[in-house]
PDB file of N, CA and C in Angstrom:
ATOM      1  N   UNK A  10       0.801  -1.148   0.005  1.00  0.00           N
ATOM      2  CA  UNK A  10       0.009  -0.007   0.025  1.00  0.00           C
ATOM      3  C   UNK A  10       0.823   1.324   0.026  1.00  0.00           C
ATOM      4  N   UNK A  11       2.130   1.143   0.406  1.00  0.00           N
ATOM      5  CA  UNK A  11       3.044   2.328   0.373  1.00  0.00           C
ATOM      6  C   UNK A  11       3.206   2.910  -1.064  1.00  0.00           C
ATOM      7  N   UNK A  12       3.095   1.945  -1.997  1.00  0.00           N
ATOM      8  CA  UNK A  12       3.321   2.362  -3.382  1.00  0.00           C
ATOM      9  C   UNK A  12       2.215   3.300  -3.745  1.00  0.00           C
ATOM     10  N   UNK A  13       0.970   2.905  -3.333  1.00  0.00           N
ATOM     11  CA  UNK A  13      -0.188   3.820  -3.705  1.00  0.00           C
ATOM     12  C   UNK A  13      -0.130   5.252  -3.001  1.00  0.00           C
ATOM     13  N   UNK A  14       0.299   5.239  -1.729  1.00  0.00           N
ATOM     14  CA  UNK A  14       0.432   6.481  -1.044  1.00  0.00           C
ATOM     15  C   UNK A  14       1.544   7.314  -1.775  1.00  0.00           C
ATOM     16  N   UNK A  15       2.625   6.720  -2.189  1.00  0.00           N
ATOM     17  CA  UNK A  15       3.635   7.536  -2.885  1.00  0.00           C
ATOM     18  C   UNK A  15       3.143   8.033  -4.235  1.00  0.00           C
ATOM     19  N   UNK A  16       2.243   7.198  -4.778  1.00  0.00           N
ATOM     20  CA  UNK A  16       1.745   7.586  -6.164  1.00  0.00           C
ATOM     21  C   UNK A  16       0.835   8.753  -5.988  1.00  0.00           C
ATOM     22  N   UNK A  17      -0.037   8.798  -5.043  1.00  0.00           N
ATOM     23  CA  UNK A  17      -0.920   9.865  -4.828  1.00  0.00           C
ATOM     24  C   UNK A  17      -0.185  11.174  -4.302  1.00  0.00           C
ATOM     25  N   UNK A  18       0.852  10.994  -3.548  1.00  0.00           N
ATOM     26  CA  UNK A  18       1.588  12.081  -3.095  1.00  0.00           C
ATOM     27  C   UNK A  18       2.325  12.810  -4.283  1.00  0.00           C
ATOM     28  N   UNK A  19       2.709  12.049  -5.279  1.00  0.00           N
ATOM     29  CA  UNK A  19       3.353  12.486  -6.417  1.00  0.00           C
ATOM     30  C   UNK A  19       2.431  13.146  -7.479  1.00  0.00           C
ATOM     31  N   UNK A  20       2.843  14.054  -8.243  1.00  0.00           N
ATOM     32  CA  UNK A  20       1.902  14.676  -9.263  1.00  0.00           C
ATOM     33  C   UNK A  20       1.458  13.702 -10.345  1.00  0.00           C
ATOM     34  N   UNK A  21       2.313  12.665 -10.623  1.00  0.00           N
ATOM     35  CA  UNK A  21       1.954  11.782 -11.733  1.00  0.00           C
ATOM     36  C   UNK A  21       0.614  11.021 -11.337  1.00  0.00           C
ATOM     37  N   UNK A  22       0.394  10.772 -10.019  1.00  0.00           N
ATOM     38  CA  UNK A  22      -0.736  10.069  -9.571  1.00  0.00           C
ATOM     39  C   UNK A  22      -1.939  10.860  -9.867  1.00  0.00           C
ATOM     40  N   UNK A  23      -2.012  12.010  -9.586  1.00  0.00           N
ATOM     41  CA  UNK A  23      -3.199  12.951  -9.891  1.00  0.00           C
ATOM     42  C   UNK A  23      -3.307  13.094 -11.376  1.00  0.00           C
ATOM     43  N   UNK A  24      -2.254  13.184 -12.095  1.00  0.00           N
ATOM     44  CA  UNK A  24      -2.314  13.401 -13.529  1.00  0.00           C
ATOM     45  C   UNK A  24      -2.967  12.212 -14.180  1.00  0.00           C
ATOM     46  N   UNK A  25      -2.634  10.882 -13.638  1.00  0.00           N
ATOM     47  CA  UNK A  25      -3.201   9.751 -14.195  1.00  0.00           C
ATOM     48  C   UNK A  25      -4.765   9.734 -13.924  1.00  0.00           C
ATOM     49  N   UNK A  26      -5.081  10.162 -12.684  1.00  0.00           N
ATOM     50  CA  UNK A  26      -6.537  10.128 -12.322  1.00  0.00           C
ATOM     51  C   UNK A  26      -7.312  11.125 -13.173  1.00  0.00           C
ATOM     52  N   UNK A  27      -6.587  12.281 -13.424  1.00  0.00           N
ATOM     53  CA  UNK A  27      -7.210  13.386 -14.306  1.00  0.00           C
ATOM     54  C   UNK A  27      -7.487  12.742 -15.744  1.00  0.00           C
ATOM     55  N   UNK A  28      -6.469  12.020 -16.275  1.00  0.00           N
ATOM     56  CA  UNK A  28      -6.626  11.458 -17.603  1.00  0.00           C
ATOM     57  C   UNK A  28      -7.726  10.420 -17.635  1.00  0.00           C
ATOM     58  N   UNK A  29      -7.843   9.638 -16.715  1.00  0.00           N
ATOM     59  CA  UNK A  29      -8.847   8.571 -16.568  1.00  0.00           C
ATOM     60  C   UNK A  29     -10.291   9.209 -16.482  1.00  0.00           C
ATOM     61  N   UNK A  30     -10.405  10.230 -15.634  1.00  0.00           N
ATOM     62  CA  UNK A  30     -11.750  10.956 -15.498  1.00  0.00           C
ATOM     63  C   UNK A  30     -12.070  11.661 -16.845  1.00  0.00           C
ATOM     64  N   UNK A  31     -11.044  12.246 -17.352  1.00  0.00           N
ATOM     65  CA  UNK A  31     -11.251  12.997 -18.724  1.00  0.00           C
ATOM     66  C   UNK A  31     -11.706  12.049 -19.786  1.00  0.00           C
ATOM     67  N   UNK A  32     -11.171  10.773 -19.817  1.00  0.00           N
ATOM     68  CA  UNK A  32     -11.654   9.772 -20.778  1.00  0.00           C
ATOM     69  C   UNK A  32     -12.989   9.403 -20.552  1.00  0.00           C
ATOM     70  N   UNK A  33     -13.396   9.170 -19.311  1.00  0.00           N
ATOM     71  CA  UNK A  33     -14.729   8.788 -18.939  1.00  0.00           C
ATOM     72  C   UNK A  33     -15.751   9.863 -19.311  1.00  0.00           C
ATOM     73  N   UNK A  34     -15.343  11.150 -19.111  1.00  0.00           N
ATOM     74  CA  UNK A  34     -16.317  12.244 -19.418  1.00  0.00           C
ATOM     75  C   UNK A  34     -16.454  12.345 -20.943  1.00  0.00           C
ATOM     76  N   UNK A  35     -15.419  12.183 -21.681  1.00  0.00           N
ATOM     77  CA  UNK A  35     -15.451  12.188 -23.156  1.00  0.00           C
ATOM     78  C   UNK A  35     -16.305  11.075 -23.663  1.00  0.00           C
ATOM     79  N   UNK A  36     -16.056   9.942 -23.200  1.00  0.00           N
ATOM     80  CA  UNK A  36     -16.837   8.786 -23.551  1.00  0.00           C
ATOM     81  C   UNK A  36     -18.366   8.912 -23.359  1.00  0.00           C
ATOM     82  N   UNK A  37     -18.700   9.460 -22.230  1.00  0.00           N
ATOM     83  CA  UNK A  37     -20.073   9.721 -21.809  1.00  0.00           C
ATOM     84  C   UNK A  37     -20.654  10.780 -22.775  1.00  0.00           C
ATOM     85  N   UNK A  38     -19.844  11.853 -23.110  1.00  0.00           N
ATOM     86  CA  UNK A  38     -20.321  12.894 -23.998  1.00  0.00           C
ATOM     87  C   UNK A  38     -20.479  12.418 -25.331  1.00  0.00           C
ATOM     88  N   UNK A  39     -19.706  11.653 -25.935  1.00  0.00           N
ATOM     89  CA  UNK A  39     -19.867  10.973 -27.268  1.00  0.00           C
ATOM     90  C   UNK A  39     -21.086  10.048 -27.149  1.00  0.00           C
ATOM     91  N   UNK A  40     -21.193   9.303 -26.161  1.00  0.00           N
ATOM     92  CA  UNK A  40     -22.178   8.346 -26.044  1.00  0.00           C
ATOM     93  C   UNK A  40     -23.708   9.040 -26.070  1.00  0.00           C
ATOM     94  N   UNK A  41     -23.703  10.117 -25.317  1.00  0.00           N
ATOM     95  CA  UNK A  41     -25.006  10.900 -25.229  1.00  0.00           C
ATOM     96  C   UNK A  41     -25.261  11.577 -26.662  1.00  0.00           C
ATOM     97  N   UNK A  42     -24.239  12.032 -27.368  1.00  0.00           N
ATOM     98  CA  UNK A  42     -24.508  12.507 -28.675  1.00  0.00           C
ATOM     99  C   UNK A  42     -25.032  11.439 -29.541  1.00  0.00           C
ATOM    100  N   UNK A  43     -24.417  10.099 -29.478  1.00  0.00           N
ATOM    101  CA  UNK A  43     -24.971   9.168 -30.371  1.00  0.00           C
ATOM    102  C   UNK A  43     -26.342   8.700 -30.025  1.00  0.00           C
ATOM    103  N   UNK A  44     -26.776   8.841 -28.792  1.00  0.00           N
ATOM    104  CA  UNK A  44     -28.141   8.502 -28.371  1.00  0.00           C
ATOM    105  C   UNK A  44     -29.044   9.640 -28.972  1.00  0.00           C
ATOM    106  N   UNK A  45     -28.624  10.828 -28.797  1.00  0.00           N
ATOM    107  CA  UNK A  45     -29.474  11.932 -29.329  1.00  0.00           C
ATOM    108  C   UNK A  45     -29.653  11.869 -30.843  1.00  0.00           C
ATOM    109  N   UNK A  46     -28.516  11.538 -31.535  1.00  0.00           N
ATOM    110  CA  UNK A  46     -28.616  11.407 -32.982  1.00  0.00           C
ATOM    111  C   UNK A  46     -29.582  10.254 -33.389  1.00  0.00           C
ATOM    112  N   UNK A  47     -29.431   9.110 -32.730  1.00  0.00           N
ATOM    113  CA  UNK A  47     -30.230   7.911 -33.180  1.00  0.00           C
ATOM    114  C   UNK A  47     -31.709   8.256 -32.741  1.00  0.00           C
ATOM    115  N   UNK A  48     -31.992   9.029 -31.641  1.00  0.00           N
ATOM    116  CA  UNK A  48     -33.234   9.352 -31.328  1.00  0.00           C
ATOM    117  C   UNK A  48     -33.961  10.365 -32.271  1.00  0.00           C
ATOM    118  N   UNK A  49     -33.202  11.187 -32.809  1.00  0.00           N
ATOM    119  CA  UNK A  49     -33.653  12.238 -33.845  1.00  0.00           C
ATOM    120  C   UNK A  49     -33.922  11.541 -35.135  1.00  0.00           C
ATOM    121  N   UNK A  50     -33.209  10.434 -35.436  1.00  0.00           N
ATOM    122  CA  UNK A  50     -33.449   9.742 -36.739  1.00  0.00           C
ATOM    123  C   UNK A  50     -34.893   9.076 -36.798  1.00  0.00           C
ATOM    124  N   UNK A  51     -35.282   8.625 -35.626  1.00  0.00           N
ATOM    125  CA  UNK A  51     -36.611   7.926 -35.572  1.00  0.00           C
ATOM    126  C   UNK A  51     -37.767   8.884 -35.822  1.00  0.00           C
TER     127      UNK A  51
END
């Protein structure tokens, strides 16, 4: 568990979390756009 505490204390730990969160947000955004487009086609 010491490795995780060192990772979060370091900037790269937060940078990794930021990238993961950013990817999740972008995926949700594209997914919602796809849903809206398919809903409008009907």
